[in-house]
Short mmCIF file of C-alpha atoms in Angstrom, two decimals:
data_model
loop_
_atom_site.label_atom_id
_atom_site.label_comp_id
_atom_site.label_asym_id
_atom_site.label_seq_id
_atom_site.Cartn_x
_atom_site.Cartn_y
_atom_site.Cartn_z
CA MET A 1 -63.05 -37.75 -42.45
CA MET A 2 -59.41 -38.62 -41.48
CA ASP A 3 -59.54 -40.81 -38.50
CA ASN A 4 -56.22 -42.45 -36.55
CA LYS A 5 -56.50 -45.51 -38.60
CA THR A 6 -56.19 -43.77 -41.75
CA ILE A 7 -53.25 -41.37 -40.45
CA LEU A 8 -51.21 -44.64 -39.69
CA GLN A 9 -51.79 -46.24 -42.65
CA ILE A 10 -51.29 -43.24 -44.84
CA VAL A 11 -47.59 -42.95 -43.27
CA MET A 12 -47.23 -46.62 -43.23
CA LEU A 13 -47.47 -46.50 -46.82
CA GLN A 14 -44.91 -43.52 -47.40
CA SER A 15 -42.76 -45.18 -45.11
CA ALA A 16 -42.92 -48.66 -47.21
CA ILE A 17 -42.09 -46.14 -50.32
CA ASP A 18 -39.15 -44.65 -48.72
CA LEU A 19 -37.81 -47.89 -47.36
CA CYS A 20 -38.30 -50.14 -50.38
CA CYS A 21 -40.80 -52.34 -48.21
CA GLN A 22 -44.48 -53.55 -47.83
CA PRO A 23 -46.65 -51.37 -45.57
CA ASP A 24 -47.67 -54.47 -43.73
CA ASP A 25 -44.07 -55.06 -42.93
CA PHE A 26 -44.54 -52.64 -40.47
CA ARG A 27 -47.21 -54.48 -38.80
CA SER A 28 -45.21 -57.62 -38.34
CA LEU A 29 -43.76 -59.25 -34.99
CA GLN A 30 -40.75 -59.92 -36.98
CA ASN A 31 -37.88 -57.82 -37.72
CA LYS A 32 -37.00 -57.07 -41.73
CA VAL A 33 -34.29 -56.28 -43.74
CA VAL A 34 -34.77 -54.77 -46.95
CA ILE A 35 -32.56 -53.52 -50.02
CA SER A 36 -32.65 -49.89 -50.34
CA SER A 37 -33.11 -48.21 -53.89
CA GLU A 38 -34.07 -45.01 -55.17
CA ASN A 39 -37.90 -44.35 -55.58
CA ALA A 40 -39.00 -41.27 -57.27
CA GLU A 41 -42.24 -41.72 -55.04
CA ALA A 42 -40.19 -41.10 -51.90
CA ARG A 43 -40.02 -38.29 -49.86
CA LYS A 44 -37.99 -35.36 -52.01
CA TYR A 45 -35.75 -34.58 -49.10
CA LEU A 46 -34.26 -38.07 -48.79
CA THR A 47 -30.99 -39.51 -50.06
CA LEU A 48 -31.68 -42.85 -51.59
CA PRO A 49 -30.53 -45.22 -51.57
CA PHE A 50 -30.12 -45.52 -47.50
CA PHE A 51 -26.83 -47.19 -46.30
CA CYS A 52 -28.51 -47.82 -43.14
CA HIS A 53 -32.15 -46.58 -42.26
CA LEU A 54 -34.15 -48.19 -39.02
CA VAL A 55 -37.71 -47.47 -38.54
CA SER A 56 -40.55 -48.88 -36.14
CA TYR A 57 -43.91 -47.99 -35.68
CA GLY A 58 -43.65 -50.14 -32.04
CA ASN A 59 -43.98 -53.81 -33.33
CA ASN A 60 -40.93 -54.39 -35.30
CA ILE A 61 -38.08 -52.87 -37.00
CA VAL A 62 -37.68 -52.30 -40.51
CA ALA A 63 -34.19 -51.83 -41.55
CA SER A 64 -33.67 -50.62 -45.07
CA VAL A 65 -29.61 -50.83 -45.99
CA ASP A 66 -27.28 -51.50 -48.65
CA THR A 67 -26.36 -54.94 -49.47
CA SER A 68 -22.75 -54.79 -47.46
CA VAL A 69 -24.56 -54.80 -44.18
CA VAL A 70 -27.50 -56.86 -44.58
CA ASP A 71 -26.11 -59.48 -42.20
CA ILE A 72 -24.79 -56.59 -39.72
CA VAL A 73 -27.96 -55.09 -39.24
CA ASP A 74 -30.20 -58.03 -39.28
CA SER A 75 -28.11 -59.02 -36.27
CA TYR A 76 -28.32 -55.83 -34.54
CA ILE A 77 -31.87 -55.41 -34.78
CA ASN A 78 -32.50 -59.31 -33.70
CA LYS A 79 -29.92 -58.86 -30.63
CA PHE A 80 -32.02 -56.45 -28.84
CA GLU A 81 -35.75 -55.53 -28.15
CA VAL A 82 -37.21 -53.22 -30.72
CA GLY A 83 -37.05 -49.88 -28.68
CA HIS A 84 -33.65 -50.87 -27.22
CA CYS A 85 -32.50 -50.71 -30.67
CA PHE A 86 -32.53 -47.11 -30.89
CA GLU A 87 -31.14 -45.88 -27.78
CA THR A 88 -27.50 -45.98 -26.23
CA PRO A 89 -25.42 -48.02 -25.32
CA ASN A 90 -26.86 -49.87 -27.94
CA LEU A 91 -26.15 -47.84 -30.59
CA TYR A 92 -22.40 -47.68 -30.07
CA VAL A 93 -22.87 -51.54 -30.96
CA LEU A 94 -24.04 -50.45 -34.64
CA ASN A 95 -21.84 -47.57 -34.99
CA GLN A 96 -18.56 -49.64 -34.46
CA ALA A 97 -20.07 -52.31 -37.11
CA LEU A 98 -20.76 -48.99 -39.46
CA VAL A 99 -17.55 -47.58 -38.91
CA LYS A 100 -15.69 -50.33 -40.43
CA HIS A 101 -17.81 -49.72 -43.68
CA GLY A 102 -16.63 -45.90 -43.68
CA MET A 103 -20.18 -44.68 -42.15
CA GLN A 104 -21.44 -43.99 -38.79
CA VAL A 105 -24.80 -43.23 -36.88
CA CYS A 106 -25.72 -39.96 -37.57
CA PHE A 107 -29.62 -38.63 -37.46
CA MET A 108 -32.11 -39.79 -34.80
CA GLU A 109 -35.37 -38.69 -35.44
CA GLU A 110 -38.68 -39.20 -33.88
CA TYR A 111 -41.71 -38.45 -35.51
CA PHE A 112 -45.35 -38.52 -33.25
CA LEU A 113 -48.97 -39.23 -34.95
CA PRO A 114 -51.97 -36.82 -33.74
CA ASP A 115 -54.42 -39.09 -31.93
CA LEU A 116 -57.42 -37.55 -33.45
CA GLU A 117 -59.80 -38.51 -30.33
CA GLN A 118 -57.75 -36.14 -27.76
CA LEU A 119 -57.49 -33.37 -30.09
CA THR A 120 -60.08 -30.86 -28.84
CA LEU A 121 -60.63 -27.25 -30.19
CA LEU A 122 -59.34 -24.45 -27.82
CA PRO A 123 -61.04 -21.07 -27.85
CA CYS A 124 -58.81 -18.28 -28.91
CA ASP A 125 -59.24 -14.47 -28.38
CA TYR A 126 -56.96 -13.56 -31.93
CA ASP A 127 -58.66 -13.26 -35.17
CA LEU A 128 -56.72 -15.90 -37.71
CA LYS A 129 -56.34 -15.48 -41.54
CA ILE A 130 -54.36 -17.32 -43.86
CA LEU A 131 -51.83 -15.48 -45.46
CA LYS A 132 -50.38 -15.70 -48.76
CA PRO A 133 -46.98 -14.78 -50.62
CA ASP A 134 -48.65 -11.92 -51.66
CA ASP A 135 -49.88 -10.89 -48.36
CA LEU A 136 -46.11 -10.78 -47.33
CA THR A 137 -44.90 -8.61 -50.10
CA ASP A 138 -44.85 -5.57 -48.15
CA LEU A 139 -42.57 -7.06 -45.46
CA TYR A 140 -39.50 -7.18 -47.58
CA ILE A 141 -37.40 -4.25 -48.29
CA THR A 142 -34.78 -3.82 -50.07
CA GLU A 143 -31.42 -1.73 -48.72
#
């Protein structure tokens, strides 16, 4: 049976693979900068290695970066509080430093994990059915 702790362990493990660090790095109270590299086990849609990728699960920031910006990113993530590193105007500081390397701040994503203790089954007046590819073939028409 899945619980909140297990879900968090799974996502931290995948993030560690993606960022080239250890899962426990996300539990540390100290920020960490690691060198990004390709990894066949990383999520397939990621373009690795990262130039600068910051991840936080609330305790600290793990930054997976190119060797050319280690000092810049280390200085940045240790200058502001963890949550404030992901907000403007502080992001402009990082952006100005990255522009000098031909890069800039781009995607900002927030992911949320379910709290299994808060989820409840809701009533539904409709029959639910899982559709498979063969169930959808009649919906495609050629003209």
